[in-house]
């Protein structure tokens, strides 16, 4: 079935995921408001001036994602959704085989992504959460906190953790 990536940014991970979904004959929805996360804003460590749209006076990564998808020949496989995660989720009804959470890294943003999208992971489907840092000295804690929520829910079991990526499977109910 189809999958969802939350936080497509300029499309690096989208290409990897989209290539897998293309090979499987399925679709990947790439959800991002394309205005950058907190750490991408001016004055923060991960701000990239090349991504700043002077006319909008805001970040705009959508043109970069579109170029990336075109270059990777994934325009017929990856469907960009340009909005906030909570807004897209309000009327979503489609079960998903895969949800990759790599959006905003505040607790509020990460928790919203988890609460909005985990219920759409079909039994046997995958919930992948990026930037898992059990030790606060290594990185932000919001993704780790939603990882713990997912396990505590009893709806997901851990399959693997590779570096900072946790891969969970929705338990068959």
mmCIF file of C-alpha atoms in Angstrom:
data_model
loop_
_atom_site.group_PDB
_atom_site.id
_atom_site.type_symbol
_atom_site.label_atom_id
_atom_site.label_comp_id
_atom_site.label_asym_id
_atom_site.label_seq_id
_atom_site.Cartn_x
_atom_site.Cartn_y
_atom_site.Cartn_z
ATOM 1 C CA UNK A 1 0.000 0.000 0.000
ATOM 2 C CA UNK A 2 0.932 3.659 -0.072
ATOM 3 C CA UNK A 3 3.285 5.336 2.374
ATOM 4 C CA UNK A 4 3.745 8.748 3.943
ATOM 5 C CA UNK A 5 6.884 10.721 4.668
ATOM 6 C CA UNK A 6 6.456 13.568 7.158
ATOM 7 C CA UNK A 7 9.193 16.138 6.611
ATOM 8 C CA UNK A 8 10.367 15.839 3.002
ATOM 9 C CA UNK A 9 12.405 19.093 3.083
ATOM 10 C CA UNK A 10 14.496 19.139 -0.151
ATOM 11 C CA UNK A 11 13.926 15.463 -0.895
ATOM 12 C CA UNK A 12 17.030 13.447 -0.001
ATOM 13 C CA UNK A 13 15.178 10.815 2.032
ATOM 14 C CA UNK A 14 12.198 11.188 -0.304
ATOM 15 C CA UNK A 15 14.308 9.837 -3.168
ATOM 16 C CA UNK A 16 15.322 6.752 -1.192
ATOM 17 C CA UNK A 17 11.776 6.083 -0.030
ATOM 18 C CA UNK A 18 10.208 6.989 -3.368
ATOM 19 C CA UNK A 19 12.543 4.628 -5.221
ATOM 20 C CA UNK A 20 11.411 1.760 -2.979
ATOM 21 C CA UNK A 21 7.737 2.635 -3.441
ATOM 22 C CA UNK A 22 8.226 2.901 -7.214
ATOM 23 C CA UNK A 23 9.821 -0.568 -7.272
ATOM 24 C CA UNK A 24 6.833 -1.883 -5.299
ATOM 25 C CA UNK A 25 4.385 -0.263 -7.719
ATOM 26 C CA UNK A 26 2.951 1.977 -5.017
ATOM 27 C CA UNK A 27 2.839 5.663 -4.080
ATOM 28 C CA UNK A 28 4.554 7.800 -1.466
ATOM 29 C CA UNK A 29 2.954 10.956 -0.107
ATOM 30 C CA UNK A 30 5.603 13.516 0.899
ATOM 31 C CA UNK A 31 4.137 15.856 3.508
ATOM 32 C CA UNK A 32 5.835 19.145 4.393
ATOM 33 C CA UNK A 33 4.742 22.778 4.755
ATOM 34 C CA UNK A 34 8.115 23.657 3.180
ATOM 35 C CA UNK A 35 8.736 26.617 5.494
ATOM 36 C CA UNK A 36 11.447 24.832 7.463
ATOM 37 C CA UNK A 37 11.536 23.560 11.016
ATOM 38 C CA UNK A 38 12.621 25.642 13.983
ATOM 39 C CA UNK A 39 16.299 24.826 13.453
ATOM 40 C CA UNK A 40 16.114 25.960 9.791
ATOM 41 C CA UNK A 41 15.069 29.520 10.595
ATOM 42 C CA UNK A 42 17.438 32.532 10.449
ATOM 43 C CA UNK A 43 19.840 32.625 13.365
ATOM 44 C CA UNK A 44 19.756 28.861 13.951
ATOM 45 C CA UNK A 45 22.528 26.345 13.213
ATOM 46 C CA UNK A 46 20.780 24.663 10.273
ATOM 47 C CA UNK A 47 19.641 27.806 8.431
ATOM 48 C CA UNK A 48 20.505 27.706 4.718
ATOM 49 C CA UNK A 49 20.288 31.095 3.011
ATOM 50 C CA UNK A 50 19.881 29.387 -0.390
ATOM 51 C CA UNK A 51 16.455 28.181 0.761
ATOM 52 C CA UNK A 52 15.224 31.638 1.749
ATOM 53 C CA UNK A 53 12.489 33.116 -0.456
ATOM 54 C CA UNK A 54 12.985 36.889 -0.259
ATOM 55 C CA UNK A 55 9.590 37.657 -1.822
ATOM 56 C CA UNK A 56 7.782 35.547 0.787
ATOM 57 C CA UNK A 57 10.254 36.498 3.542
ATOM 58 C CA UNK A 58 10.266 32.827 4.514
ATOM 59 C CA UNK A 59 11.946 29.504 3.870
ATOM 60 C CA UNK A 60 10.659 27.694 0.779
ATOM 61 C CA UNK A 61 12.023 24.224 0.114
ATOM 62 C CA UNK A 62 9.250 23.175 -2.301
ATOM 63 C CA UNK A 63 11.100 24.205 -5.505
ATOM 64 C CA UNK A 64 14.092 22.153 -4.342
ATOM 65 C CA UNK A 65 11.910 19.107 -3.641
ATOM 66 C CA UNK A 66 10.282 19.387 -7.070
ATOM 67 C CA UNK A 67 13.691 19.537 -8.791
ATOM 68 C CA UNK A 68 14.907 16.569 -6.774
ATOM 69 C CA UNK A 69 11.843 14.486 -7.699
ATOM 70 C CA UNK A 70 12.143 15.422 -11.377
ATOM 71 C CA UNK A 71 15.855 14.504 -11.462
ATOM 72 C CA UNK A 72 15.108 11.162 -9.782
ATOM 73 C CA UNK A 73 12.182 10.480 -12.145
ATOM 74 C CA UNK A 74 9.808 10.086 -9.223
ATOM 75 C CA UNK A 75 7.110 12.600 -10.171
ATOM 76 C CA UNK A 76 4.647 9.784 -10.926
ATOM 77 C CA UNK A 77 5.402 8.008 -7.637
ATOM 78 C CA UNK A 78 5.828 10.747 -5.027
ATOM 79 C CA UNK A 79 2.883 13.042 -4.348
ATOM 80 C CA UNK A 80 3.887 16.203 -2.450
ATOM 81 C CA UNK A 81 1.378 17.427 0.133
ATOM 82 C CA UNK A 82 2.170 21.052 0.942
ATOM 83 C CA UNK A 83 0.556 21.820 4.281
ATOM 84 C CA UNK A 84 0.913 21.281 8.010
ATOM 85 C CA UNK A 85 0.761 17.689 9.221
ATOM 86 C CA UNK A 86 -2.228 18.321 11.478
ATOM 87 C CA UNK A 87 -4.225 19.892 8.644
ATOM 88 C CA UNK A 88 -3.520 17.054 6.205
ATOM 89 C CA UNK A 89 -4.486 14.481 8.837
ATOM 90 C CA UNK A 90 -7.891 16.010 9.615
ATOM 91 C CA UNK A 91 -9.665 14.341 6.701
ATOM 92 C CA UNK A 92 -7.231 11.531 5.880
ATOM 93 C CA UNK A 93 -8.953 8.138 5.594
ATOM 94 C CA UNK A 94 -6.492 5.981 3.642
ATOM 95 C CA UNK A 95 -4.628 3.209 5.502
ATOM 96 C CA UNK A 96 -0.865 3.448 5.086
ATOM 97 C CA UNK A 97 1.685 0.645 4.876
ATOM 98 C CA UNK A 98 4.469 2.963 6.004
ATOM 99 C CA UNK A 99 4.761 6.241 7.928
ATOM 100 C CA UNK A 100 8.137 7.973 8.319
ATOM 101 C CA UNK A 101 8.189 10.735 10.939
ATOM 102 C CA UNK A 102 10.980 13.254 10.370
ATOM 103 C CA UNK A 103 9.148 16.567 10.706
ATOM 104 C CA UNK A 104 9.456 19.247 13.357
ATOM 105 C CA UNK A 105 11.570 18.335 16.373
ATOM 106 C CA UNK A 106 9.753 20.224 19.116
ATOM 107 C CA UNK A 107 7.746 17.935 21.371
ATOM 108 C CA UNK A 108 4.503 19.525 20.166
ATOM 109 C CA UNK A 109 5.330 18.980 16.477
ATOM 110 C CA UNK A 110 6.602 15.414 16.937
ATOM 111 C CA UNK A 111 3.682 14.452 19.193
ATOM 112 C CA UNK A 112 1.201 15.890 16.690
ATOM 113 C CA UNK A 113 2.805 13.878 13.889
ATOM 114 C CA UNK A 114 2.633 10.699 15.962
ATOM 115 C CA UNK A 115 -0.939 11.247 17.213
ATOM 116 C CA UNK A 116 -2.233 12.268 13.783
ATOM 117 C CA UNK A 117 -0.589 9.571 11.689
ATOM 118 C CA UNK A 118 0.128 6.459 13.806
ATOM 119 C CA UNK A 119 -3.573 5.466 13.712
ATOM 120 C CA UNK A 120 -3.343 5.285 9.899
ATOM 121 C CA UNK A 121 -0.564 2.659 9.930
ATOM 122 C CA UNK A 122 -2.283 -0.550 8.894
ATOM 123 C CA UNK A 123 -1.722 -3.757 10.888
ATOM 124 C CA UNK A 124 1.659 -5.154 9.862
ATOM 125 C CA UNK A 125 2.681 -1.727 8.550
ATOM 126 C CA UNK A 126 5.792 0.219 9.489
ATOM 127 C CA UNK A 127 6.205 3.325 11.639
ATOM 128 C CA UNK A 128 9.722 4.732 11.261
ATOM 129 C CA UNK A 129 10.909 7.591 13.477
ATOM 130 C CA UNK A 130 14.090 9.517 12.663
ATOM 131 C CA UNK A 131 16.465 11.300 15.052
ATOM 132 C CA UNK A 132 16.090 8.966 18.031
ATOM 133 C CA UNK A 133 18.585 9.999 20.720
ATOM 134 C CA UNK A 134 18.166 8.124 24.028
ATOM 135 C CA UNK A 135 20.929 10.286 25.544
ATOM 136 C CA UNK A 136 19.935 13.992 25.642
ATOM 137 C CA UNK A 137 23.617 14.915 25.203
ATOM 138 C CA UNK A 138 23.467 13.438 21.683
ATOM 139 C CA UNK A 139 20.421 15.303 20.372
ATOM 140 C CA UNK A 140 16.862 16.488 20.869
ATOM 141 C CA UNK A 141 14.437 14.334 22.795
ATOM 142 C CA UNK A 142 11.092 14.846 21.034
ATOM 143 C CA UNK A 143 11.473 12.004 18.493
ATOM 144 C CA UNK A 144 12.698 9.702 21.276
ATOM 145 C CA UNK A 145 9.666 10.625 23.385
ATOM 146 C CA UNK A 146 7.206 9.719 20.608
ATOM 147 C CA UNK A 147 9.127 6.485 20.023
ATOM 148 C CA UNK A 148 8.499 5.659 23.698
ATOM 149 C CA UNK A 149 4.822 6.614 23.295
ATOM 150 C CA UNK A 150 4.490 4.264 20.324
ATOM 151 C CA UNK A 151 5.989 1.342 22.246
ATOM 152 C CA UNK A 152 3.934 2.108 25.374
ATOM 153 C CA UNK A 153 0.729 2.184 23.296
ATOM 154 C CA UNK A 154 0.927 -1.575 22.810
ATOM 155 C CA UNK A 155 0.148 -1.046 19.123
ATOM 156 C CA UNK A 156 3.741 -1.208 17.883
ATOM 157 C CA UNK A 157 6.709 -3.510 18.344
ATOM 158 C CA UNK A 158 10.301 -2.579 17.621
ATOM 159 C CA UNK A 159 11.876 -4.260 14.610
ATOM 160 C CA UNK A 160 15.221 -2.464 14.596
ATOM 161 C CA UNK A 161 17.088 0.710 15.404
ATOM 162 C CA UNK A 162 19.761 1.705 12.915
ATOM 163 C CA UNK A 163 21.835 4.651 14.108
ATOM 164 C CA UNK A 164 19.117 7.242 14.844
ATOM 165 C CA UNK A 165 16.260 5.548 12.953
ATOM 166 C CA UNK A 166 13.764 3.422 14.886
ATOM 167 C CA UNK A 167 11.643 1.006 12.854
ATOM 168 C CA UNK A 168 8.435 -0.245 14.468
ATOM 169 C CA UNK A 169 5.740 -2.585 13.162
ATOM 170 C CA UNK A 170 2.031 -2.172 13.832
ATOM 171 C CA UNK A 171 0.916 -5.233 15.727
ATOM 172 C CA UNK A 172 -1.723 -7.341 14.007
ATOM 173 C CA UNK A 173 -4.975 -6.827 15.894
#
